[in-house]
Backbone as a chain_set.jsonl record, in Angstrom:
{"seq": "MAIKNFAFAPATLKVKVGTTVTWTNQDTDAHTVTSTGSGGPLGSAALNTHATYSYTFTKPGTYSYLCTIHPFMTATVEVTR", "coords": {"N": [[-8.299, 3.387, 19.084], [-11.409, 4.796, 18.689], [-14.611, 3.892, 17.502], [-17.325, 5.612, 17.133], [-20.535, 7.192, 17.308], [-20.899, 7.181, 14.551], [-18.338, 7.79, 13.486], [-14.745, 7.835, 13.199], [-12.471, 8.096, 15.85], [-9.485, 9.394, 17.067], [-9.787, 11.507, 14.088], [-7.453, 11.787, 12.661], [-4.663, 9.926, 13.299], [-1.478, 9.779, 14.712], [1.316, 7.767, 14.62], [4.219, 5.736, 15.462], [6.383, 3.678, 13.407], [5.823, 0.209, 13.739], [3.875, 0.302, 15.621], [0.913, -1.041, 17.013], [-2.372, -0.601, 16.192], [-5.572, -0.505, 17.559], [-8.924, -0.735, 16.808], [-12.085, -0.061, 18.22], [-15.434, -0.829, 18.141], [-17.923, 1.221, 19.201], [-20.471, 1.789, 18.589], [-23.965, 0.93, 17.968], [-24.505, 0.016, 15.464], [-22.976, -1.975, 12.88], [-19.576, -1.653, 11.713], [-16.796, -1.172, 9.414], [-13.196, -1.322, 9.059], [-11.455, -0.231, 6.573], [-9.04, 0.033, 4.054], [-8.761, 2.847, 1.878], [-8.947, 2.927, -1.667], [-7.157, 0.566, -3.807], [-5.397, -2.321, -2.661], [-4.581, -1.555, -0.117], [-3.545, -2.007, 3.342], [-5.463, -2.346, 5.354], [-8.3, -4.122, 6.373], [-10.912, -5.012, 7.741], [-13.376, -7.334, 8.952], [-16.958, -6.925, 9.205], [-17.571, -5.118, 12.089], [-19.214, -5.776, 14.979], [-21.013, -4.327, 17.787], [-18.762, -3.46, 20.34], [-16.813, -5.086, 19.242], [-13.419, -5.644, 18.068], [-10.658, -4.563, 15.996], [-7.376, -5.028, 14.958], [-4.249, -3.714, 13.769], [-0.862, -3.815, 12.84], [1.367, -1.349, 12.048], [3.939, -1.358, 9.792], [5.402, 0.063, 7.985], [6.43, 3.388, 7.122], [4.176, 6.066, 6.284], [1.098, 7.446, 4.922], [-2.0, 6.343, 5.763], [-5.065, 6.034, 4.561], [-8.456, 5.418, 5.4], [-11.764, 3.906, 5.529], [-15.211, 3.272, 6.437], [-16.816, 0.668, 4.946], [-19.499, 0.184, 5.014], [-20.647, 2.551, 5.767], [-19.72, 4.92, 3.966], [-19.157, 7.631, 4.336], [-17.773, 7.826, 6.631], [-14.609, 8.487, 7.367], [-11.022, 8.359, 7.868], [-7.558, 8.795, 8.928], [-4.357, 7.287, 9.327], [-1.214, 8.312, 10.253], [2.002, 7.316, 9.783], [5.197, 7.306, 11.1], [8.831, 7.089, 11.245]], "CA": [[-9.17, 4.158, 18.221], [-12.829, 4.563, 18.947], [-15.609, 4.061, 16.453], [-18.54, 5.973, 17.865], [-21.332, 8.247, 16.684], [-20.644, 7.096, 13.112], [-17.077, 8.457, 13.166], [-13.517, 7.311, 13.785], [-11.89, 9.124, 16.714], [-9.432, 10.67, 16.342], [-9.863, 11.416, 12.63], [-6.064, 11.581, 12.236], [-3.858, 9.349, 14.363], [-0.055, 9.752, 14.373], [1.999, 6.706, 15.357], [5.536, 5.34, 14.978], [6.468, 2.351, 12.798], [5.803, -0.867, 14.729], [2.732, 0.478, 16.53], [-0.328, -1.758, 16.73], [-3.554, 0.219, 16.45], [-6.786, -1.301, 17.736], [-10.185, -0.003, 16.688], [-13.171, -0.68, 18.979], [-16.735, -0.288, 17.737], [-18.777, 1.584, 20.335], [-21.819, 2.047, 18.078], [-24.836, -0.24, 17.891], [-24.423, -0.445, 14.075], [-21.694, -2.57, 12.485], [-18.683, -0.819, 10.913], [-15.558, -1.816, 8.991], [-11.98, -0.512, 8.939], [-11.037, -0.678, 5.245], [-8.204, 0.998, 3.338], [-9.318, 3.436, 0.668], [-8.148, 2.535, -2.817], [-6.875, -0.869, -3.868], [-4.109, -2.777, -2.167], [-4.243, -1.079, 1.216], [-3.388, -3.112, 4.304], [-6.546, -2.458, 6.328], [-9.466, -4.812, 5.845], [-11.604, -5.756, 8.794], [-14.743, -7.801, 8.748], [-17.903, -6.034, 9.878], [-17.379, -5.16, 13.538], [-20.41, -5.507, 15.763], [-20.777, -3.542, 18.991], [-17.673, -3.893, 21.218], [-15.806, -5.879, 18.528], [-12.189, -4.901, 17.816], [-9.796, -4.912, 14.868], [-6.032, -4.499, 15.194], [-3.283, -3.791, 12.683], [0.459, -3.282, 13.184], [1.917, -0.589, 10.928], [5.343, -1.701, 9.68], [6.061, 0.966, 7.035], [5.952, 4.764, 7.231], [3.281, 6.522, 5.223], [-0.232, 7.905, 5.312], [-2.959, 5.284, 5.484], [-6.451, 6.507, 4.617], [-9.394, 4.302, 5.483], [-13.176, 4.247, 5.666], [-16.155, 2.193, 6.739], [-17.478, 0.362, 3.678], [-20.946, 0.201, 5.236], [-20.987, 3.983, 5.868], [-18.516, 5.492, 3.334], [-18.877, 8.998, 4.804], [-16.877, 7.694, 7.78], [-13.233, 8.37, 6.887], [-9.978, 8.778, 8.8], [-6.203, 8.578, 8.443], [-3.269, 6.987, 10.245], [0.068, 8.785, 9.742], [3.03, 6.48, 10.4], [6.549, 7.84, 10.919], [9.913, 6.281, 11.827]], "C": [[-10.614, 3.789, 18.531], [-13.614, 4.728, 17.656], [-16.906, 4.351, 17.193], [-19.212, 7.143, 17.169], [-21.051, 8.344, 15.192], [-19.429, 7.911, 12.702], [-15.927, 7.681, 13.799], [-12.898, 8.418, 14.62], [-10.566, 8.628, 17.27], [-9.453, 10.454, 14.832], [-8.476, 11.239, 12.018], [-5.274, 11.089, 13.442], [-2.415, 9.296, 13.88], [0.638, 8.741, 15.261], [3.376, 6.463, 14.738], [5.438, 3.958, 14.33], [6.538, 1.303, 13.915], [4.649, -0.779, 15.702], [1.552, -0.364, 16.06], [-1.49, -0.853, 17.143], [-4.757, -0.708, 16.548], [-7.999, -0.387, 17.679], [-11.238, -0.773, 17.474], [-14.482, -0.016, 18.582], [-17.6, -0.05, 18.971], [-20.191, 1.941, 19.892], [-22.65, 0.768, 18.11], [-24.875, -0.794, 16.468], [-23.047, -1.061, 13.816], [-20.907, -1.583, 11.627], [-17.499, -1.658, 10.456], [-14.424, -0.805, 9.059], [-11.321, -1.012, 7.657], [-10.22, 0.405, 4.556], [-8.954, 1.56, 2.134], [-8.396, 3.089, -0.495], [-7.846, 1.052, -2.768], [-5.512, -1.159, -3.254], [-3.703, -2.276, -0.799], [-4.242, -2.206, 2.221], [-4.578, -3.327, 5.236], [-7.754, -3.122, 5.688], [-10.14, -5.651, 6.896], [-12.902, -6.344, 8.262], [-15.668, -6.76, 9.383], [-17.763, -6.233, 11.386], [-18.693, -4.832, 14.229], [-20.037, -4.712, 17.01], [-19.75, -4.229, 19.885], [-16.636, -4.784, 20.53], [-14.593, -4.996, 18.235], [-11.499, -5.426, 16.565], [-8.451, -4.261, 15.114], [-5.173, -4.664, 13.955], [-1.98, -3.16, 13.157], [1.057, -2.628, 11.943], [3.432, -0.778, 10.887], [6.112, -0.787, 8.728], [5.535, 2.376, 7.233], [5.056, 5.117, 6.054], [1.986, 7.022, 5.804], [-1.238, 6.871, 4.834], [-4.372, 5.834, 5.668], [-7.381, 5.298, 4.635], [-10.804, 4.817, 5.692], [-13.938, 3.038, 6.171], [-16.907, 1.897, 5.444], [-19.0, 0.349, 3.813], [-21.455, 1.651, 5.238], [-19.811, 4.778, 5.3], [-18.208, 6.944, 3.701], [-17.956, 8.983, 6.027], [-15.457, 7.471, 7.265], [-12.261, 8.851, 7.954], [-8.621, 8.399, 8.221], [-5.297, 8.192, 9.608], [-1.973, 7.449, 9.569], [1.172, 8.065, 10.514], [4.411, 7.059, 10.065], [7.561, 6.921, 11.587], [10.194, 6.704, 13.246]], "O": [[-10.972, 2.615, 18.619], [-13.316, 5.592, 16.831], [-17.508, 3.463, 17.797], [-18.562, 7.971, 16.531], [-20.974, 9.438, 14.634], [-19.463, 8.633, 11.705], [-16.101, 6.97, 14.789], [-12.804, 9.558, 14.164], [-10.514, 7.56, 17.88], [-9.171, 9.357, 14.351], [-8.338, 10.609, 10.97], [-5.224, 11.753, 14.477], [-2.145, 8.828, 12.774], [0.572, 8.824, 16.487], [3.662, 6.925, 13.634], [4.547, 3.17, 14.647], [7.232, 1.497, 14.913], [4.455, -1.677, 16.521], [1.23, -0.4, 14.872], [-1.574, -0.404, 18.286], [-4.935, -1.594, 15.712], [-8.088, 0.603, 18.405], [-11.285, -2.001, 17.407], [-14.625, 1.203, 18.674], [-17.962, -0.983, 19.687], [-21.018, 2.346, 20.709], [-22.116, -0.331, 18.257], [-25.239, -1.954, 16.274], [-22.069, -0.699, 14.47], [-21.49, -0.775, 10.904], [-17.219, -2.714, 11.022], [-14.651, 0.404, 9.11], [-10.705, -2.078, 7.643], [-10.647, 1.557, 4.479], [-9.689, 0.842, 1.457], [-7.184, 2.972, -0.312], [-8.221, 0.359, -1.822], [-4.595, -0.34, -3.323], [-2.587, -2.544, -0.354], [-4.86, -3.246, 1.995], [-4.69, -4.389, 5.848], [-8.182, -2.739, 4.599], [-9.962, -6.868, 6.938], [-13.443, -5.896, 7.251], [-15.2, -5.82, 10.026], [-17.827, -7.354, 11.891], [-19.222, -3.73, 14.078], [-18.857, -4.457, 17.252], [-19.85, -5.426, 20.156], [-15.671, -5.199, 21.171], [-14.705, -3.772, 18.16], [-11.716, -6.558, 16.134], [-8.383, -3.076, 15.44], [-5.333, -5.615, 13.19], [-1.985, -2.107, 13.793], [1.232, -3.279, 10.912], [4.132, -0.407, 11.829], [7.339, -0.851, 8.667], [4.345, 2.565, 7.483], [5.166, 4.54, 4.972], [1.792, 7.025, 7.02], [-1.315, 6.565, 3.644], [-4.816, 6.068, 6.791], [-7.128, 4.29, 3.975], [-11.021, 5.992, 5.989], [-13.396, 1.943, 6.311], [-17.567, 2.782, 4.9], [-19.709, 0.489, 2.817], [-22.558, 1.932, 4.768], [-18.98, 5.266, 6.067], [-17.118, 7.436, 3.411], [-17.422, 10.023, 6.412], [-15.136, 6.386, 6.78], [-12.617, 9.64, 8.829], [-8.535, 7.769, 7.167], [-5.443, 8.696, 10.721], [-1.669, 7.032, 8.451], [1.269, 8.183, 11.736], [4.742, 7.272, 8.899], [7.195, 6.072, 12.399], [11.071, 6.137, 13.897]]}, "num_chains": 1, "name": "protein.A"}
């Protein structure tokens, strides 16, 4: 997953259970990968340029997330069996 031009690309990613997704910040500004709502599994620290964050999805479902620094940046990971 790319983080560039103040957006997550692609905005919707479809993966199978057990897939590890890695986000890479290609912007000069810091960004986070944070689940929307409480209790979500995604919670990166602020990622500087070229920093990465990885998460392995172990349960099916739709995981919405955003950048807490720039809340207009939103995206979704759809996990299926």
